[in-house]
PDB file of C-alpha atoms in Angstrom:
ATOM      1  CA  MET A 109     -72.578  35.554-182.906  1.00  0.00           C
ATOM      2  CA  TYR A 110     -72.868  38.984-181.931  1.00  0.00           C
ATOM      3  CA  HIS A 111     -74.608  41.436-184.251  1.00  0.00           C
ATOM      4  CA  GLY A 112     -72.209  43.342-186.346  1.00  0.00           C
ATOM      5  CA  MET A 113     -69.578  40.716-185.781  1.00  0.00           C
ATOM      6  CA  ASN A 114     -67.304  39.749-188.704  1.00  0.00           C
ATOM      7  CA  PRO A 115     -67.507  35.881-189.134  1.00  0.00           C
ATOM      8  CA  ASN A 116     -63.849  36.135-190.401  1.00  0.00           C
ATOM      9  CA  SER A 117     -62.622  38.051-187.396  1.00  0.00           C
ATOM     10  CA  GLY A 118     -60.490  35.139-186.124  1.00  0.00           C
ATOM     11  CA  ASP A 119     -62.918  34.121-183.145  1.00  0.00           C
ATOM     12  CA  PRO A 120     -61.137  31.009-181.784  1.00  0.00           C
ATOM     13  CA  PHE A 121     -64.414  29.138-181.159  1.00  0.00           C
ATOM     14  CA  LEU A 122     -65.576  29.614-184.683  1.00  0.00           C
ATOM     15  CA  GLU A 123     -62.205  28.574-185.975  1.00  0.00           C
ATOM     16  CA  LYS A 124     -62.347  25.402-183.933  1.00  0.00           C
ATOM     17  CA  GLN A 125     -65.817  24.451-185.337  1.00  0.00           C
ATOM     18  CA  LYS A 126     -64.607  25.016-188.768  1.00  0.00           C
ATOM     19  CA  GLN A 127     -61.675  22.628-188.643  1.00  0.00           C
ATOM     20  CA  PRO A 128     -62.167  19.148-190.403  1.00  0.00           C
ATOM     21  CA  PRO A 129     -61.939  15.891-188.261  1.00  0.00           C
ATOM     22  CA  PRO A 130     -58.466  14.459-187.667  1.00  0.00           C
ATOM     23  CA  PRO A 131     -57.407  11.854-190.522  1.00  0.00           C
ATOM     24  CA  GLN A 132     -57.375   9.032-188.243  1.00  0.00           C
ATOM     25  CA  LEU A 133     -61.150   9.552-187.370  1.00  0.00           C
ATOM     26  CA  GLN A 134     -61.859   9.958-191.049  1.00  0.00           C
ATOM     27  CA  ARG A 135     -60.308   6.688-192.082  1.00  0.00           C
ATOM     28  CA  SER A 136     -62.144   4.950-189.293  1.00  0.00           C
ATOM     29  CA  GLN A 137     -65.460   6.310-190.442  1.00  0.00           C
ATOM     30  CA  SER A 138     -64.627   5.395-194.055  1.00  0.00           C
ATOM     31  CA  ARG A 139     -63.692   1.801-192.961  1.00  0.00           C
ATOM     32  CA  LEU A 140     -66.771   1.646-191.013  1.00  0.00           C
ATOM     33  CA  SER A 141     -68.941   2.859-193.977  1.00  0.00           C
ATOM     34  CA  LEU A 142     -67.206   0.268-196.368  1.00  0.00           C
ATOM     35  CA  VAL A 143     -67.889  -2.508-193.668  1.00  0.00           C
ATOM     36  CA  VAL A 144     -71.467  -1.552-193.567  1.00  0.00           C
ATOM     37  CA  LEU A 145     -71.584  -1.346-197.474  1.00  0.00           C
ATOM     38  CA  TRP A 146     -70.124  -4.720-197.753  1.00  0.00           C
ATOM     39  CA  PHE A 147     -72.667  -6.408-195.392  1.00  0.00           C
ATOM     40  CA  GLN A 148     -75.420  -4.880-197.251  1.00  0.00           C
ATOM     41  CA  LEU A 149     -74.237  -5.873-200.648  1.00  0.00           C
ATOM     42  CA  ALA A 150     -73.559  -9.318-199.143  1.00  0.00           C
ATOM     43  CA  LEU A 151     -77.075  -9.749-198.037  1.00  0.00           C
ATOM     44  CA  CYS A 152     -78.358  -8.867-201.431  1.00  0.00           C
ATOM     45  CA  PHE A 153     -75.718 -10.921-203.614  1.00  0.00           C
ATOM     46  CA  GLY A 154     -74.030 -13.271-201.263  1.00  0.00           C
ATOM     47  CA  PRO A 155     -70.499 -12.876-199.701  1.00  0.00           C
ATOM     48  CA  ALA A 156     -68.935 -15.058-202.548  1.00  0.00           C
ATOM     49  CA  GLN A 157     -70.075 -12.367-205.187  1.00  0.00           C
ATOM     50  CA  ILE A 158     -68.622  -9.427-203.586  1.00  0.00           C
ATOM     51  CA  THR A 159     -64.890  -9.276-204.575  1.00  0.00           C
ATOM     52  CA  GLY A 160     -64.142  -5.561-204.586  1.00  0.00           C
ATOM     53  CA  GLY A 161     -62.795  -3.243-201.996  1.00  0.00           C
ATOM     54  CA  PHE A 162     -61.301  -5.760-199.595  1.00  0.00           C
ATOM     55  CA  ASP A 163     -57.808  -4.145-199.571  1.00  0.00           C
ATOM     56  CA  GLU A 164     -59.488  -1.042-198.234  1.00  0.00           C
ATOM     57  CA  LEU A 165     -60.982  -3.084-195.705  1.00  0.00           C
ATOM     58  CA  HIS A 166     -57.666  -4.889-194.842  1.00  0.00           C
ATOM     59  CA  ALA A 167     -59.654  -7.950-195.455  1.00  0.00           C
ATOM     60  CA  CYS A 168     -59.373 -11.234-197.639  1.00  0.00           C
ATOM     61  CA  ALA A 169     -62.075 -11.889-200.116  1.00  0.00           C
ATOM     62  CA  ASP A 170     -64.440 -14.615-199.054  1.00  0.00           C
ATOM     63  CA  PRO A 171     -62.527 -17.980-199.961  1.00  0.00           C
ATOM     64  CA  GLY A 172     -65.664 -20.030-200.662  1.00  0.00           C
ATOM     65  CA  PHE A 173     -66.042 -23.542-199.781  1.00  0.00           C
ATOM     66  CA  PRO A 174     -65.575 -26.933-201.549  1.00  0.00           C
ATOM     67  CA  GLU A 175     -68.542 -28.708-203.171  1.00  0.00           C
ATOM     68  CA  TYR A 176     -70.029 -31.362-200.726  1.00  0.00           C
ATOM     69  CA  GLY A 177     -68.334 -29.375-197.933  1.00  0.00           C
ATOM     70  CA  TYR A 178     -68.214 -26.207-195.740  1.00  0.00           C
ATOM     71  CA  LYS A 179     -66.199 -23.772-194.027  1.00  0.00           C
ATOM     72  CA  MET A 180     -65.815 -22.305-190.517  1.00  0.00           C
ATOM     73  CA  PRO A 181     -66.685 -19.477-190.012  1.00  0.00           C
ATOM     74  CA  SER A 182     -69.053 -19.590-192.645  1.00  0.00           C
ATOM     75  CA  THR A 183     -69.659 -16.044-193.144  1.00  0.00           C
ATOM     76  CA  GLY A 184     -68.280 -12.564-192.110  1.00  0.00           C
ATOM     77  CA  VAL A 185     -65.502 -10.266-193.002  1.00  0.00           C
ATOM     78  CA  PHE A 186     -62.073 -11.868-193.032  1.00  0.00           C
ATOM     79  CA  PHE A 187     -59.613  -9.371-191.796  1.00  0.00           C
ATOM     80  CA  GLU A 188     -55.799  -9.939-191.927  1.00  0.00           C
ATOM     81  CA  SER A 189     -54.781 -13.120-189.775  1.00  0.00           C
ATOM     82  CA  SER A 190     -58.171 -14.533-189.995  1.00  0.00           C
ATOM     83  CA  VAL A 191     -58.217 -18.454-190.118  1.00  0.00           C
ATOM     84  CA  VAL A 192     -60.680 -20.516-192.238  1.00  0.00           C
ATOM     85  CA  ARG A 193     -61.053 -24.160-191.657  1.00  0.00           C
ATOM     86  CA  PHE A 194     -62.585 -26.506-194.328  1.00  0.00           C
ATOM     87  CA  HIS A 195     -64.693 -29.729-193.738  1.00  0.00           C
ATOM     88  CA  CYS A 196     -66.479 -32.220-195.704  1.00  0.00           C
ATOM     89  CA  GLN A 197     -69.957 -33.813-195.521  1.00  0.00           C
ATOM     90  CA  GLU A 198     -70.396 -37.391-194.284  1.00  0.00           C
ATOM     91  CA  GLY A 199     -69.194 -39.841-196.977  1.00  0.00           C
ATOM     92  CA  TYR A 200     -66.426 -37.460-198.407  1.00  0.00           C
ATOM     93  CA  ARG A 201     -62.827 -36.878-197.542  1.00  0.00           C
ATOM     94  CA  LEU A 202     -60.951 -33.544-197.732  1.00  0.00           C
ATOM     95  CA  LYS A 203     -58.146 -33.415-200.065  1.00  0.00           C
ATOM     96  CA  GLY A 204     -55.919 -30.179-199.832  1.00  0.00           C
ATOM     97  CA  PRO A 205     -55.465 -27.691-197.242  1.00  0.00           C
ATOM     98  CA  SER A 206     -57.670 -28.039-194.074  1.00  0.00           C
ATOM     99  CA  LYS A 207     -57.292 -24.310-193.161  1.00  0.00           C
ATOM    100  CA  LYS A 208     -56.197 -21.090-194.625  1.00  0.00           C
ATOM    101  CA  LEU A 209     -54.700 -17.935-193.275  1.00  0.00           C
ATOM    102  CA  CYS A 210     -55.440 -14.256-194.479  1.00  0.00           C
ATOM    103  CA  GLU A 211     -51.922 -13.059-195.000  1.00  0.00           C
ATOM    104  CA  ARG A 212     -50.508  -9.763-196.133  1.00  0.00           C
ATOM    105  CA  HIS A 213     -47.792  -9.658-198.802  1.00  0.00           C
ATOM    106  CA  PHE A 214     -44.940  -7.114-199.263  1.00  0.00           C
ATOM    107  CA  ASN A 215     -46.796  -4.906-201.488  1.00  0.00           C
ATOM    108  CA  GLY A 216     -49.409  -4.677-198.927  1.00  0.00           C
ATOM    109  CA  SER A 217     -52.148  -6.725-200.600  1.00  0.00           C
ATOM    110  CA  LEU A 218     -53.982  -9.645-198.792  1.00  0.00           C
ATOM    111  CA  SER A 219     -54.597 -13.126-199.838  1.00  0.00           C
ATOM    112  CA  TRP A 220     -55.261 -16.553-198.437  1.00  0.00           C
ATOM    113  CA  LYS A 221     -52.359 -18.835-197.912  1.00  0.00           C
ATOM    114  CA  PRO A 222     -52.021 -21.494-199.030  1.00  0.00           C
ATOM    115  CA  SER A 223     -53.595 -20.638-202.382  1.00  0.00           C
ATOM    116  CA  GLU A 224     -54.558 -24.271-203.117  1.00  0.00           C
ATOM    117  CA  LYS A 225     -58.273 -24.937-203.100  1.00  0.00           C
ATOM    118  CA  PRO A 226     -59.462 -27.986-201.085  1.00  0.00           C
ATOM    119  CA  VAL A 227     -61.843 -30.503-202.612  1.00  0.00           C
ATOM    120  CA  CYS A 228     -64.181 -33.096-200.979  1.00  0.00           C
ATOM    121  CA  LEU A 229     -63.833 -36.485-202.814  1.00  0.00           C
ATOM    122  CA  GLN A 230     -66.360 -39.429-202.073  1.00  0.00           C
ATOM    123  CA  GLU A 231     -64.667 -41.973-199.862  1.00  0.00           C
ATOM    124  CA  ASP A 232     -63.456 -45.050-201.519  1.00  0.00           C
ATOM    125  CA  CYS A 233     -62.768 -48.390-200.289  1.00  0.00           C
ATOM    126  CA  LEU A 234     -59.614 -50.043-201.635  1.00  0.00           C
ATOM    127  CA  ALA A 235     -59.711 -53.698-202.526  1.00  0.00           C
ATOM    128  CA  PRO A 236     -59.067 -55.658-199.323  1.00  0.00           C
ATOM    129  CA  ILE A 237     -56.360 -58.302-199.201  1.00  0.00           C
ATOM    130  CA  VAL A 238     -58.120 -61.638-198.464  1.00  0.00           C
ATOM    131  CA  GLU A 239     -55.738 -64.820-198.407  1.00  0.00           C
ATOM    132  CA  ASP A 240     -56.512 -67.597-200.994  1.00  0.00           C
ATOM    133  CA  ALA A 241     -59.010 -65.227-202.708  1.00  0.00           C
ATOM    134  CA  GLU A 242     -59.493 -63.281-205.967  1.00  0.00           C
ATOM    135  CA  VAL A 243     -60.961 -59.882-205.371  1.00  0.00           C
ATOM    136  CA  TYR A 244     -62.414 -58.007-208.396  1.00  0.00           C
ATOM    137  CA  ASN A 245     -62.169 -54.256-208.870  1.00  0.00           C
ATOM    138  CA  LYS A 246     -59.340 -52.031-207.386  1.00  0.00           C
ATOM    139  CA  THR A 247     -61.585 -49.553-205.831  1.00  0.00           C
ATOM    140  CA  TYR A 248     -65.085 -49.356-204.627  1.00  0.00           C
ATOM    141  CA  ARG A 249     -67.695 -46.458-203.812  1.00  0.00           C
ATOM    142  CA  THR A 250     -69.446 -45.935-200.465  1.00  0.00           C
ATOM    143  CA  GLY A 251     -72.295 -48.610-200.179  1.00  0.00           C
ATOM    144  CA  ASP A 252     -70.768 -50.859-203.015  1.00  0.00           C
ATOM    145  CA  LYS A 253     -70.583 -54.743-202.279  1.00  0.00           C
ATOM    146  CA  LEU A 254     -67.393 -56.542-202.410  1.00  0.00           C
ATOM    147  CA  ILE A 255     -67.000 -58.788-205.342  1.00  0.00           C
ATOM    148  CA  ILE A 256     -64.941 -61.796-204.236  1.00  0.00           C
ATOM    149  CA  SER A 257     -64.285 -65.512-205.039  1.00  0.00           C
ATOM    150  CA  CYS A 258     -62.118 -68.074-203.198  1.00  0.00           C
ATOM    151  CA  HIS A 259     -59.542 -70.014-204.777  1.00  0.00           C
ATOM    152  CA  GLU A 260     -60.289 -73.828-205.492  1.00  0.00           C
ATOM    153  CA  GLY A 261     -60.684 -75.787-202.485  1.00  0.00           C
ATOM    154  CA  PHE A 262     -61.347 -72.876-200.196  1.00  0.00           C
ATOM    155  CA  GLN A 263     -64.765 -71.736-198.920  1.00  0.00           C
ATOM    156  CA  ILE A 264     -65.925 -68.093-197.975  1.00  0.00           C
ATOM    157  CA  ARG A 265     -66.868 -67.483-194.488  1.00  0.00           C
ATOM    158  CA  TYR A 266     -68.379 -64.282-193.113  1.00  0.00           C
ATOM    159  CA  PRO A 267     -68.195 -62.879-189.508  1.00  0.00           C
ATOM    160  CA  ASP A 268     -71.896 -62.418-189.665  1.00  0.00           C
ATOM    161  CA  ILE A 269     -73.388 -65.646-190.964  1.00  0.00           C
ATOM    162  CA  ASP A 270     -76.756 -63.911-191.425  1.00  0.00           C
ATOM    163  CA  ASN A 271     -75.407 -61.331-193.406  1.00  0.00           C
ATOM    164  CA  MET A 272     -73.385 -63.004-196.558  1.00  0.00           C
ATOM    165  CA  VAL A 273     -72.089 -59.678-197.977  1.00  0.00           C
ATOM    166  CA  SER A 274     -69.336 -57.183-197.335  1.00  0.00           C
ATOM    167  CA  VAL A 275     -70.278 -53.355-197.903  1.00  0.00           C
ATOM    168  CA  CYS A 276     -67.918 -50.337-198.435  1.00  0.00           C
ATOM    169  CA  GLN A 277     -68.383 -47.972-195.381  1.00  0.00           C
ATOM    170  CA  ASP A 278     -68.180 -44.214-195.715  1.00  0.00           C
ATOM    171  CA  ASP A 279     -64.959 -43.977-193.673  1.00  0.00           C
ATOM    172  CA  GLY A 280     -63.168 -46.275-196.280  1.00  0.00           C
ATOM    173  CA  SER A 281     -63.339 -49.502-194.332  1.00  0.00           C
ATOM    174  CA  TRP A 282     -65.045 -52.748-195.093  1.00  0.00           C
ATOM    175  CA  ASP A 283     -67.838 -54.083-193.203  1.00  0.00           C
ATOM    176  CA  ASN A 284     -68.255 -57.902-192.423  1.00  0.00           C
ATOM    177  CA  LEU A 285     -65.146 -58.657-194.386  1.00  0.00           C
ATOM    178  CA  PRO A 286     -64.869 -62.472-195.236  1.00  0.00           C
ATOM    179  CA  ILE A 287     -62.144 -64.869-195.334  1.00  0.00           C
ATOM    180  CA  CYS A 288     -61.439 -67.927-197.560  1.00  0.00           C
ATOM    181  CA  GLN A 289     -61.107 -70.893-195.263  1.00  0.00           C
ATOM    182  CA  GLY A 290     -59.907 -74.489-195.771  1.00  0.00           C
ATOM    183  CA  CYS A 291     -59.282 -76.979-193.024  1.00  0.00           C
ATOM    184  CA  LEU A 292     -57.299 -75.690-190.133  1.00  0.00           C
ATOM    185  CA  ARG A 293     -53.968 -76.841-189.369  1.00  0.00           C
ATOM    186  CA  PRO A 294     -53.991 -80.244-187.723  1.00  0.00           C
ATOM    187  CA  LEU A 295     -52.881 -81.014-184.351  1.00  0.00           C
ATOM    188  CA  VAL A 296     -49.349 -82.696-184.389  1.00  0.00           C
ATOM    189  CA  LEU A 297     -49.117 -85.128-181.271  1.00  0.00           C
ATOM    190  CA  PRO A 298     -45.652 -85.757-179.487  1.00  0.00           C
ATOM    191  CA  HIS A 299     -42.920 -87.754-181.311  1.00  0.00           C
ATOM    192  CA  SER A 300     -44.514 -87.170-184.678  1.00  0.00           C
ATOM    193  CA  TYR A 301     -43.789 -85.121-187.819  1.00  0.00           C
ATOM    194  CA  ILE A 302     -45.688 -83.688-190.901  1.00  0.00           C
ATOM    195  CA  ASN A 303     -43.824 -81.690-193.549  1.00  0.00           C
ATOM    196  CA  ILE A 304     -45.973 -78.505-193.614  1.00  0.00           C
ATOM    197  CA  SER A 305     -44.508 -75.127-193.074  1.00  0.00           C
ATOM    198  CA  GLU A 306     -45.038 -73.322-189.783  1.00  0.00           C
ATOM    199  CA  PHE A 307     -46.774 -70.648-191.746  1.00  0.00           C
ATOM    200  CA  ASP A 308     -49.479 -72.772-193.377  1.00  0.00           C
ATOM    201  CA  SER A 309     -52.647 -72.299-191.268  1.00  0.00           C
ATOM    202  CA  SER A 310     -55.295 -73.372-193.747  1.00  0.00           C
ATOM    203  CA  PHE A 311     -55.478 -76.198-196.294  1.00  0.00           C
ATOM    204  CA  PRO A 312     -57.781 -76.449-199.363  1.00  0.00           C
ATOM    205  CA  VAL A 313     -60.339 -79.319-199.611  1.00  0.00           C
ATOM    206  CA  GLY A 314     -58.663 -82.491-200.932  1.00  0.00           C
ATOM    207  CA  SER A 315     -55.359 -81.897-199.319  1.00  0.00           C
ATOM    208  CA  ILE A 316     -53.761 -85.004-197.966  1.00  0.00           C
ATOM    209  CA  ILE A 317     -51.173 -84.817-195.102  1.00  0.00           C
ATOM    210  CA  TYR A 318     -48.860 -87.759-194.179  1.00  0.00           C
ATOM    211  CA  PHE A 319     -47.819 -88.523-190.716  1.00  0.00           C
ATOM    212  CA  GLN A 320     -44.591 -90.180-189.586  1.00  0.00           C
ATOM    213  CA  CYS A 321     -43.034 -90.946-186.255  1.00  0.00           C
ATOM    214  CA  PHE A 322     -39.614 -90.207-184.746  1.00  0.00           C
ATOM    215  CA  PRO A 323     -37.153 -93.065-184.573  1.00  0.00           C
ATOM    216  CA  GLY A 324     -37.989 -95.502-181.707  1.00  0.00           C
ATOM    217  CA  TYR A 325     -41.778 -94.777-182.019  1.00  0.00           C
ATOM    218  CA  LYS A 326     -44.421 -96.842-183.898  1.00  0.00           C
ATOM    219  CA  LEU A 327     -47.275 -95.099-185.552  1.00  0.00           C
ATOM    220  CA  GLU A 328     -50.832 -95.977-184.205  1.00  0.00           C
ATOM    221  CA  GLY A 329     -53.795 -94.590-186.128  1.00  0.00           C
ATOM    222  CA  THR A 330     -54.294 -93.360-189.716  1.00  0.00           C
ATOM    223  CA  GLU A 331     -51.161 -92.501-191.515  1.00  0.00           C
ATOM    224  CA  PHE A 332     -52.759 -89.725-193.530  1.00  0.00           C
ATOM    225  CA  LEU A 333     -55.639 -87.186-193.141  1.00  0.00           C
ATOM    226  CA  GLU A 334     -57.495 -85.788-195.979  1.00  0.00           C
ATOM    227  CA  CYS A 335     -59.348 -82.292-195.787  1.00  0.00           C
ATOM    228  CA  MET A 336     -63.095 -83.028-196.473  1.00  0.00           C
ATOM    229  CA  TYR A 337     -65.491 -80.714-198.028  1.00  0.00           C
ATOM    230  CA  ASN A 338     -66.938 -79.715-194.828  1.00  0.00           C
ATOM    231  CA  LEU A 339     -63.658 -78.410-193.805  1.00  0.00           C
ATOM    232  CA  ILE A 340     -62.921 -81.068-191.268  1.00  0.00           C
ATOM    233  CA  TRP A 341     -60.039 -83.594-191.517  1.00  0.00           C
ATOM    234  CA  SER A 342     -60.953 -87.288-192.231  1.00  0.00           C
ATOM    235  CA  ASP A 343     -59.748 -88.567-189.001  1.00  0.00           C
ATOM    236  CA  SER A 344     -57.903 -87.803-185.936  1.00  0.00           C
ATOM    237  CA  PRO A 345     -54.056 -87.323-185.929  1.00  0.00           C
ATOM    238  CA  PRO A 346     -52.321 -90.532-185.244  1.00  0.00           C
ATOM    239  CA  ARG A 347     -50.168 -91.207-182.125  1.00  0.00           C
ATOM    240  CA  CYS A 348     -46.549 -92.434-182.014  1.00  0.00           C
ATOM    241  CA  LEU A 349     -45.888 -95.206-179.394  1.00  0.00           C
ATOM    242  CA  ASP A 350     -42.507 -95.888-177.838  1.00  0.00           C
ATOM    243  CA  VAL A 351     -40.755 -98.984-179.363  1.00  0.00           C
ATOM    244  CA  GLU A 352     -37.579 -99.901-177.234  1.00  0.00           C
ATOM    245  CA  GLY A 353     -34.321-100.151-179.212  1.00  0.00           C
ATOM    246  CA  LYS A 354     -35.763 -99.919-182.744  1.00  0.00           C
ATOM    247  CA  ALA A 355     -34.610 -97.361-185.291  1.00  0.00           C
ATOM    248  CA  SER A 356     -36.830 -96.032-188.056  1.00  0.00           C
ATOM    249  CA  SER A 357     -36.908 -93.645-190.813  1.00  0.00           C
ATOM    250  CA  ILE A 358     -38.958 -90.428-190.779  1.00  0.00           C
ATOM    251  CA  PHE A 359     -40.976 -90.228-194.074  1.00  0.00           C
ATOM    252  CA  LEU A 360     -43.087 -86.936-194.575  1.00  0.00           C
ATOM    253  CA  LYS A 361     -45.078 -85.991-197.666  1.00  0.00           C
ATOM    254  CA  THR A 362     -47.989 -83.650-198.314  1.00  0.00           C
ATOM    255  CA  PHE A 363     -50.069 -83.859-201.409  1.00  0.00           C
ATOM    256  CA  PHE A 364     -52.376 -81.176-202.723  1.00  0.00           C
ATOM    257  CA  PRO A 365     -54.156 -82.878-205.580  1.00  0.00           C
ATOM    258  CA  GLN A 366     -55.970 -79.721-206.796  1.00  0.00           C
ATOM    259  CA  LYS A 367     -52.608 -77.816-207.106  1.00  0.00           C
ATOM    260  CA  LEU A 368     -50.677 -80.887-208.704  1.00  0.00           C
ATOM    261  CA  HIS A 369     -48.135 -80.481-206.176  1.00  0.00           C
ATOM    262  CA  PHE A 370     -46.124 -83.439-204.425  1.00  0.00           C
ATOM    263  CA  THR A 371     -43.466 -82.947-201.958  1.00  0.00           C
ATOM    264  CA  GLU A 372     -41.443 -85.691-200.068  1.00  0.00           C
ATOM    265  CA  PHE A 373     -38.844 -85.585-197.222  1.00  0.00           C
ATOM    266  CA  THR A 374     -36.772 -88.359-195.748  1.00  0.00           C
ATOM    267  CA  MET A 375     -34.559 -88.314-192.711  1.00  0.00           C
ATOM    268  CA  THR A 376     -32.781 -91.373-191.382  1.00  0.00           C
ATOM    269  CA  TYR A 377     -31.607 -91.956-187.819  1.00  0.00           C
ATOM    270  CA  SER A 378     -29.211 -94.594-186.806  1.00  0.00           C
TER     271      SER A 378
END
């Protein structure tokens, strides 16, 4: 400034220096200051504790994360359109939304959508369906051992014979799941019949199966087989030998003594 000059004389250079910064720059500086302040407070108290000023930042409050879980990204400022994904620790499964979006409402405010909070639940194993068995308890926790007993006449068999136990895994499946086994379906040789269902694949100990031949054939061997305690039939299946010009009846029956069930089926050929 020159000596004797009036500072209010309207010098263009001085007038420009006295002008305030444009509004857009003021807003950017203000927003940057708020972001810096938020980070400073977050370092002191944690992001979940800082809940004010997010609308001015055009950001959503920290959504937190479920117990026994975590979120990605784990920290930061969640501006509009930010997406957060939720995950659970090993041994837990997620119930609820797996991700959320920071979304603007009609009134200009921001919030997470969907609003439902996810939770991490410990993995459970449902009681397995084991044929010819009774399974106790409807659900099991990870690491629990299956409690099971076979129906009378059936014996429990595990895939791993050195580890006679089935354990609930952390993914909800069963390890080394057993079966309850009886005698396997016997072989039926040509020209012979037994009256068992095509769906019967296993028979309890004590079951007795009777064999008969087609008309014109004669039975050679044992007429009936019994399922023994070692889950093997008492004898080999009989054969039916051809007998020329002879008619006979087919007489089939199966007896399950422990089930008190007796069936009989007769067919006559002329």
